């Protein structure tokens, strides 16, 4: 179910004010996602070790060992999927909201969800 025009305007206004007031959020959203092959391979290797520990724990019927294996597996997956890019942060003047909110919003890359929303709305 789509949003009414009033709801859409309210959502846009809230989004603009959030971009204008929260510099930390702006810097996080404006960084491109870069993934390191080394980090992905390392994380997957840790995940495989965790799965192995989990299987061994099931074979030995030792629950505490299984919990440790699960935590190791989870840590590996988080490591493999985490954003490791150190991108240059946007300028402070752009993130403090001193310019018009619409101008600052145009500076940011469009996200996957914004593109999907525009497609859904027929824009």
Short mmCIF file of N, CA and C in Angstrom, two decimals:
data_model
loop_
_atom_site.label_atom_id
_atom_site.label_comp_id
_atom_site.label_asym_id
_atom_site.label_seq_id
_atom_site.Cartn_x
_atom_site.Cartn_y
_atom_site.Cartn_z
N UNK A 1 0.84 -1.17 0.00
CA UNK A 1 0.00 0.00 0.00
C UNK A 1 0.89 1.24 0.00
N UNK A 2 0.64 2.15 -0.91
CA UNK A 2 1.44 3.35 -1.06
C UNK A 2 1.09 4.41 -0.03
N UNK A 3 1.96 5.40 0.08
CA UNK A 3 1.74 6.50 1.00
C UNK A 3 0.91 7.58 0.31
N UNK A 4 0.12 8.28 1.10
CA UNK A 4 -0.64 9.40 0.55
C UNK A 4 0.34 10.56 0.30
N UNK A 5 -0.12 11.57 -0.42
CA UNK A 5 0.74 12.72 -0.72
C UNK A 5 1.19 13.41 0.56
N UNK A 6 0.29 13.54 1.50
CA UNK A 6 0.62 14.19 2.78
C UNK A 6 1.69 13.38 3.52
N UNK A 7 1.53 12.07 3.57
CA UNK A 7 2.50 11.22 4.24
C UNK A 7 3.85 11.28 3.54
N UNK A 8 3.83 11.32 2.21
CA UNK A 8 5.07 11.40 1.43
C UNK A 8 5.80 12.72 1.72
N UNK A 9 5.06 13.83 1.75
CA UNK A 9 5.69 15.13 2.06
C UNK A 9 6.26 15.14 3.46
N UNK A 10 5.52 14.58 4.42
CA UNK A 10 5.99 14.51 5.80
C UNK A 10 7.26 13.67 5.91
N UNK A 11 7.29 12.56 5.22
CA UNK A 11 8.47 11.70 5.22
C UNK A 11 9.67 12.42 4.60
N UNK A 12 9.46 13.12 3.49
CA UNK A 12 10.54 13.87 2.86
C UNK A 12 11.06 14.97 3.78
N UNK A 13 10.15 15.65 4.46
CA UNK A 13 10.54 16.72 5.39
C UNK A 13 11.36 16.16 6.55
N UNK A 14 10.92 15.03 7.09
CA UNK A 14 11.66 14.40 8.19
C UNK A 14 13.05 13.97 7.73
N UNK A 15 13.12 13.42 6.53
CA UNK A 15 14.40 12.98 5.99
C UNK A 15 15.35 14.16 5.79
N UNK A 16 14.86 15.25 5.23
CA UNK A 16 15.70 16.44 5.03
C UNK A 16 16.20 16.99 6.36
N UNK A 17 15.33 17.05 7.36
CA UNK A 17 15.76 17.58 8.65
C UNK A 17 16.77 16.65 9.32
N UNK A 18 16.62 15.36 9.14
CA UNK A 18 17.58 14.42 9.70
C UNK A 18 18.94 14.59 9.04
N UNK A 19 18.97 14.72 7.73
CA UNK A 19 20.23 14.95 7.02
C UNK A 19 20.87 16.26 7.46
N UNK A 20 20.04 17.28 7.71
CA UNK A 20 20.56 18.59 8.06
C UNK A 20 21.11 18.65 9.49
N UNK A 21 20.58 17.83 10.40
CA UNK A 21 20.97 17.95 11.80
C UNK A 21 21.96 16.90 12.28
N UNK A 22 22.04 15.76 11.66
CA UNK A 22 22.89 14.68 12.17
C UNK A 22 24.11 14.48 11.27
N UNK A 23 25.23 15.08 11.64
CA UNK A 23 26.45 15.02 10.83
C UNK A 23 27.03 13.60 10.80
N UNK A 24 26.95 12.87 11.91
CA UNK A 24 27.48 11.51 11.94
C UNK A 24 26.72 10.59 10.98
N UNK A 25 25.41 10.72 10.96
CA UNK A 25 24.60 9.91 10.05
C UNK A 25 24.93 10.25 8.60
N UNK A 26 25.10 11.53 8.31
CA UNK A 26 25.42 11.96 6.96
C UNK A 26 26.75 11.35 6.51
N UNK A 27 27.74 11.38 7.39
CA UNK A 27 29.04 10.84 6.99
C UNK A 27 28.98 9.33 6.79
N UNK A 28 28.18 8.63 7.59
CA UNK A 28 28.05 7.18 7.43
C UNK A 28 27.31 6.83 6.15
N UNK A 29 26.27 7.56 5.83
CA UNK A 29 25.47 7.25 4.65
C UNK A 29 26.15 7.67 3.36
N UNK A 30 27.05 8.62 3.43
CA UNK A 30 27.67 9.10 2.20
C UNK A 30 28.90 8.29 1.81
N UNK A 31 29.41 7.46 2.68
CA UNK A 31 30.57 6.63 2.35
C UNK A 31 30.15 5.47 1.46
N UNK A 32 30.89 5.23 0.39
CA UNK A 32 30.57 4.06 -0.43
C UNK A 32 30.98 2.78 0.28
N UNK A 33 30.25 1.74 0.05
CA UNK A 33 30.56 0.45 0.67
C UNK A 33 31.67 -0.22 -0.12
N UNK A 34 32.80 -0.45 0.54
CA UNK A 34 33.90 -1.14 -0.10
C UNK A 34 34.24 -2.36 0.73
N UNK A 35 34.41 -3.47 0.06
CA UNK A 35 34.70 -4.71 0.74
C UNK A 35 36.08 -5.21 0.34
N UNK A 36 36.84 -5.63 1.31
CA UNK A 36 38.18 -6.14 1.08
C UNK A 36 38.13 -7.65 0.88
N UNK A 37 38.73 -8.17 -0.20
CA UNK A 37 38.75 -9.62 -0.40
C UNK A 37 39.44 -10.35 0.74
N UNK A 38 40.47 -9.73 1.30
CA UNK A 38 41.19 -10.34 2.42
C UNK A 38 40.27 -10.50 3.63
N UNK A 39 39.47 -9.47 3.90
CA UNK A 39 38.56 -9.52 5.04
C UNK A 39 37.45 -10.56 4.82
N UNK A 40 36.95 -10.65 3.60
CA UNK A 40 35.90 -11.62 3.28
C UNK A 40 36.43 -13.04 3.44
N UNK A 41 37.60 -13.31 2.88
CA UNK A 41 38.18 -14.66 2.97
C UNK A 41 38.49 -15.01 4.42
N UNK A 42 39.05 -14.06 5.16
CA UNK A 42 39.35 -14.31 6.57
C UNK A 42 38.08 -14.58 7.38
N UNK A 43 37.05 -13.80 7.14
CA UNK A 43 35.79 -14.00 7.85
C UNK A 43 35.15 -15.33 7.52
N UNK A 44 35.21 -15.71 6.24
CA UNK A 44 34.65 -17.01 5.87
C UNK A 44 35.46 -18.16 6.48
N UNK A 45 36.77 -18.00 6.58
CA UNK A 45 37.60 -19.03 7.20
C UNK A 45 37.25 -19.18 8.69
N UNK A 46 37.05 -18.06 9.37
CA UNK A 46 36.66 -18.11 10.78
C UNK A 46 35.27 -18.74 10.91
N UNK A 47 34.39 -18.46 9.96
CA UNK A 47 33.05 -19.06 10.00
C UNK A 47 33.11 -20.58 9.81
N UNK A 48 33.97 -21.03 8.92
CA UNK A 48 34.12 -22.48 8.71
C UNK A 48 34.67 -23.14 9.97
N UNK A 49 35.60 -22.48 10.64
CA UNK A 49 36.12 -23.01 11.91
C UNK A 49 34.99 -23.09 12.94
N UNK A 50 34.16 -22.05 12.99
CA UNK A 50 33.04 -22.06 13.93
C UNK A 50 32.04 -23.16 13.64
N UNK A 51 31.74 -23.38 12.36
CA UNK A 51 30.82 -24.47 12.00
C UNK A 51 31.43 -25.81 12.39
N UNK A 52 32.74 -25.96 12.18
CA UNK A 52 33.42 -27.21 12.56
C UNK A 52 33.33 -27.44 14.06
N UNK A 53 33.55 -26.39 14.83
CA UNK A 53 33.43 -26.51 16.29
C UNK A 53 32.00 -26.89 16.68
N UNK A 54 31.03 -26.33 16.00
CA UNK A 54 29.64 -26.64 16.29
C UNK A 54 29.32 -28.09 15.99
N UNK A 55 29.83 -28.61 14.89
CA UNK A 55 29.60 -30.02 14.53
C UNK A 55 30.28 -30.95 15.54
N UNK A 56 31.49 -30.59 15.94
CA UNK A 56 32.21 -31.40 16.94
C UNK A 56 31.45 -31.38 18.26
N UNK A 57 30.90 -30.22 18.62
CA UNK A 57 30.14 -30.12 19.86
C UNK A 57 28.90 -31.00 19.82
N UNK A 58 28.25 -31.10 18.67
CA UNK A 58 27.08 -31.97 18.55
C UNK A 58 27.52 -33.44 18.68
N UNK A 59 28.64 -33.77 18.06
CA UNK A 59 29.12 -35.15 18.13
C UNK A 59 29.51 -35.53 19.57
N UNK A 60 30.12 -34.59 20.30
CA UNK A 60 30.53 -34.85 21.68
C UNK A 60 29.39 -34.62 22.67
N UNK A 61 28.31 -34.04 22.23
CA UNK A 61 27.17 -33.68 23.07
C UNK A 61 27.59 -32.81 24.24
N UNK A 62 28.33 -31.75 23.90
CA UNK A 62 28.84 -30.81 24.88
C UNK A 62 28.31 -29.42 24.51
N UNK A 63 27.30 -28.95 25.21
CA UNK A 63 26.57 -27.75 24.84
C UNK A 63 27.42 -26.49 24.90
N UNK A 64 28.26 -26.35 25.90
CA UNK A 64 29.07 -25.15 26.03
C UNK A 64 30.03 -25.01 24.84
N UNK A 65 30.57 -26.10 24.39
CA UNK A 65 31.44 -26.11 23.22
C UNK A 65 30.66 -25.70 21.97
N UNK A 66 29.40 -26.08 21.89
CA UNK A 66 28.55 -25.69 20.77
C UNK A 66 28.25 -24.20 20.77
N UNK A 67 28.05 -23.63 21.94
CA UNK A 67 27.80 -22.19 22.05
C UNK A 67 29.04 -21.42 21.59
N UNK A 68 30.22 -21.89 22.01
CA UNK A 68 31.46 -21.24 21.59
C UNK A 68 31.62 -21.35 20.07
N UNK A 69 31.32 -22.50 19.50
CA UNK A 69 31.39 -22.68 18.06
C UNK A 69 30.45 -21.75 17.32
N UNK A 70 29.24 -21.60 17.85
CA UNK A 70 28.28 -20.69 17.24
C UNK A 70 28.77 -19.25 17.29
N UNK A 71 29.33 -18.84 18.42
CA UNK A 71 29.84 -17.48 18.55
C UNK A 71 31.01 -17.22 17.60
N UNK A 72 31.89 -18.22 17.44
CA UNK A 72 33.00 -18.09 16.51
C UNK A 72 32.45 -17.96 15.08
N UNK A 73 31.47 -18.77 14.74
CA UNK A 73 30.86 -18.71 13.41
C UNK A 73 30.21 -17.35 13.18
N UNK A 74 29.50 -16.84 14.15
CA UNK A 74 28.84 -15.55 14.04
C UNK A 74 29.87 -14.43 13.88
N UNK A 75 30.96 -14.50 14.64
CA UNK A 75 32.02 -13.51 14.53
C UNK A 75 32.62 -13.51 13.13
N UNK A 76 32.83 -14.67 12.57
CA UNK A 76 33.37 -14.77 11.22
C UNK A 76 32.44 -14.17 10.18
N UNK A 77 31.15 -14.42 10.31
CA UNK A 77 30.19 -13.86 9.37
C UNK A 77 30.10 -12.34 9.48
N UNK A 78 30.17 -11.83 10.69
CA UNK A 78 30.16 -10.38 10.89
C UNK A 78 31.43 -9.77 10.30
N UNK A 79 32.55 -10.41 10.51
CA UNK A 79 33.82 -9.94 9.97
C UNK A 79 33.79 -9.93 8.44
N UNK A 80 33.25 -10.99 7.85
CA UNK A 80 33.21 -11.08 6.39
C UNK A 80 32.26 -10.07 5.76
N UNK A 81 31.19 -9.73 6.45
CA UNK A 81 30.20 -8.84 5.86
C UNK A 81 30.34 -7.39 6.30
N UNK A 82 31.30 -7.09 7.17
CA UNK A 82 31.44 -5.72 7.65
C UNK A 82 32.08 -4.84 6.58
N UNK A 83 31.76 -3.59 6.64
CA UNK A 83 32.27 -2.60 5.71
C UNK A 83 33.66 -2.20 6.15
N UNK A 84 34.65 -2.47 5.33
CA UNK A 84 36.02 -2.20 5.72
C UNK A 84 36.61 -1.00 5.03
N UNK A 85 35.82 -0.30 4.24
CA UNK A 85 36.35 0.82 3.48
C UNK A 85 36.59 2.03 4.34
N UNK A 86 37.70 2.68 4.12
CA UNK A 86 37.99 3.93 4.80
C UNK A 86 37.89 5.01 3.74
N UNK A 87 36.67 5.48 3.56
CA UNK A 87 36.43 6.49 2.53
C UNK A 87 36.61 7.88 3.13
N UNK A 88 36.91 8.84 2.27
CA UNK A 88 37.07 10.20 2.72
C UNK A 88 35.71 10.74 3.15
N UNK A 89 35.66 11.30 4.36
CA UNK A 89 34.41 11.83 4.89
C UNK A 89 34.04 13.11 4.15
N UNK A 90 32.75 13.42 4.05
CA UNK A 90 32.35 14.66 3.38
C UNK A 90 32.82 15.87 4.16
N UNK A 91 32.86 17.01 3.50
CA UNK A 91 33.34 18.22 4.16
C UNK A 91 32.42 18.60 5.31
N UNK A 92 32.99 19.29 6.28
CA UNK A 92 32.23 19.66 7.47
C UNK A 92 31.14 20.65 7.13
N UNK A 93 31.40 21.55 6.22
CA UNK A 93 30.39 22.55 5.84
C UNK A 93 29.16 21.89 5.23
N UNK A 94 29.36 20.83 4.46
CA UNK A 94 28.23 20.15 3.84
C UNK A 94 27.43 19.36 4.86
N UNK A 95 28.09 18.87 5.91
CA UNK A 95 27.39 18.01 6.87
C UNK A 95 26.80 18.77 8.04
N UNK A 96 27.13 20.05 8.21
CA UNK A 96 26.58 20.78 9.34
C UNK A 96 25.20 21.34 9.06
N UNK A 97 24.76 21.31 7.83
CA UNK A 97 23.42 21.77 7.51
C UNK A 97 23.35 23.26 7.27
N UNK A 98 24.49 23.94 7.04
CA UNK A 98 24.47 25.38 6.81
C UNK A 98 23.90 25.73 5.45
N UNK A 99 23.96 24.81 4.52
CA UNK A 99 23.35 25.06 3.22
C UNK A 99 21.93 24.51 3.23
N UNK A 100 21.21 24.74 2.16
CA UNK A 100 19.82 24.29 2.09
C UNK A 100 19.77 22.77 2.14
N UNK A 101 18.78 22.19 2.85
CA UNK A 101 18.71 20.73 2.96
C UNK A 101 18.61 20.03 1.62
N UNK A 102 17.90 20.59 0.66
CA UNK A 102 17.78 19.95 -0.65
C UNK A 102 19.13 19.89 -1.34
N UNK A 103 19.96 20.93 -1.17
CA UNK A 103 21.28 20.94 -1.81
C UNK A 103 22.18 19.87 -1.19
N UNK A 104 22.10 19.68 0.12
CA UNK A 104 22.96 18.67 0.75
C UNK A 104 22.49 17.27 0.39
N UNK A 105 21.21 17.09 0.19
CA UNK A 105 20.72 15.76 -0.14
C UNK A 105 21.18 15.33 -1.53
N UNK A 106 21.31 16.28 -2.44
CA UNK A 106 21.75 15.96 -3.78
C UNK A 106 23.19 15.50 -3.82
N UNK A 107 23.98 15.86 -2.81
CA UNK A 107 25.39 15.49 -2.78
C UNK A 107 25.59 14.01 -2.46
N UNK A 108 24.63 13.37 -1.88
CA UNK A 108 24.79 11.99 -1.44
C UNK A 108 24.42 11.01 -2.53
N UNK A 109 25.07 9.86 -2.49
CA UNK A 109 24.73 8.80 -3.43
C UNK A 109 23.35 8.26 -3.09
N UNK A 110 22.61 7.88 -4.11
CA UNK A 110 21.29 7.31 -3.87
C UNK A 110 21.47 5.88 -3.38
N UNK A 111 20.72 5.54 -2.39
CA UNK A 111 20.83 4.19 -1.84
C UNK A 111 19.93 3.23 -2.60
N UNK A 112 20.15 1.97 -2.33
CA UNK A 112 19.36 0.90 -2.94
C UNK A 112 17.89 1.09 -2.63
N UNK A 113 17.58 1.46 -1.38
CA UNK A 113 16.19 1.58 -0.97
C UNK A 113 15.52 2.80 -1.62
N UNK A 114 16.28 3.89 -1.80
CA UNK A 114 15.71 5.04 -2.46
C UNK A 114 15.36 4.72 -3.91
N UNK A 115 16.24 3.96 -4.58
CA UNK A 115 15.96 3.57 -5.95
C UNK A 115 14.73 2.68 -6.03
N UNK A 116 14.63 1.73 -5.11
CA UNK A 116 13.45 0.85 -5.11
C UNK A 116 12.18 1.64 -4.82
N UNK A 117 12.27 2.63 -3.91
CA UNK A 117 11.10 3.43 -3.58
C UNK A 117 10.65 4.23 -4.81
N UNK A 118 11.60 4.82 -5.54
CA UNK A 118 11.26 5.57 -6.72
C UNK A 118 10.63 4.68 -7.78
N UNK A 119 11.15 3.47 -7.94
CA UNK A 119 10.54 2.54 -8.90
C UNK A 119 9.13 2.18 -8.51
N UNK A 120 8.92 1.97 -7.21
CA UNK A 120 7.58 1.61 -6.73
C UNK A 120 6.60 2.75 -6.94
N UNK A 121 7.08 4.00 -6.79
CA UNK A 121 6.21 5.15 -6.95
C UNK A 121 6.05 5.55 -8.41
N UNK A 122 6.80 4.90 -9.31
CA UNK A 122 6.65 5.17 -10.73
C UNK A 122 7.41 6.40 -11.19
N UNK A 123 8.46 6.77 -10.49
CA UNK A 123 9.23 7.97 -10.86
C UNK A 123 10.44 7.59 -11.66
#
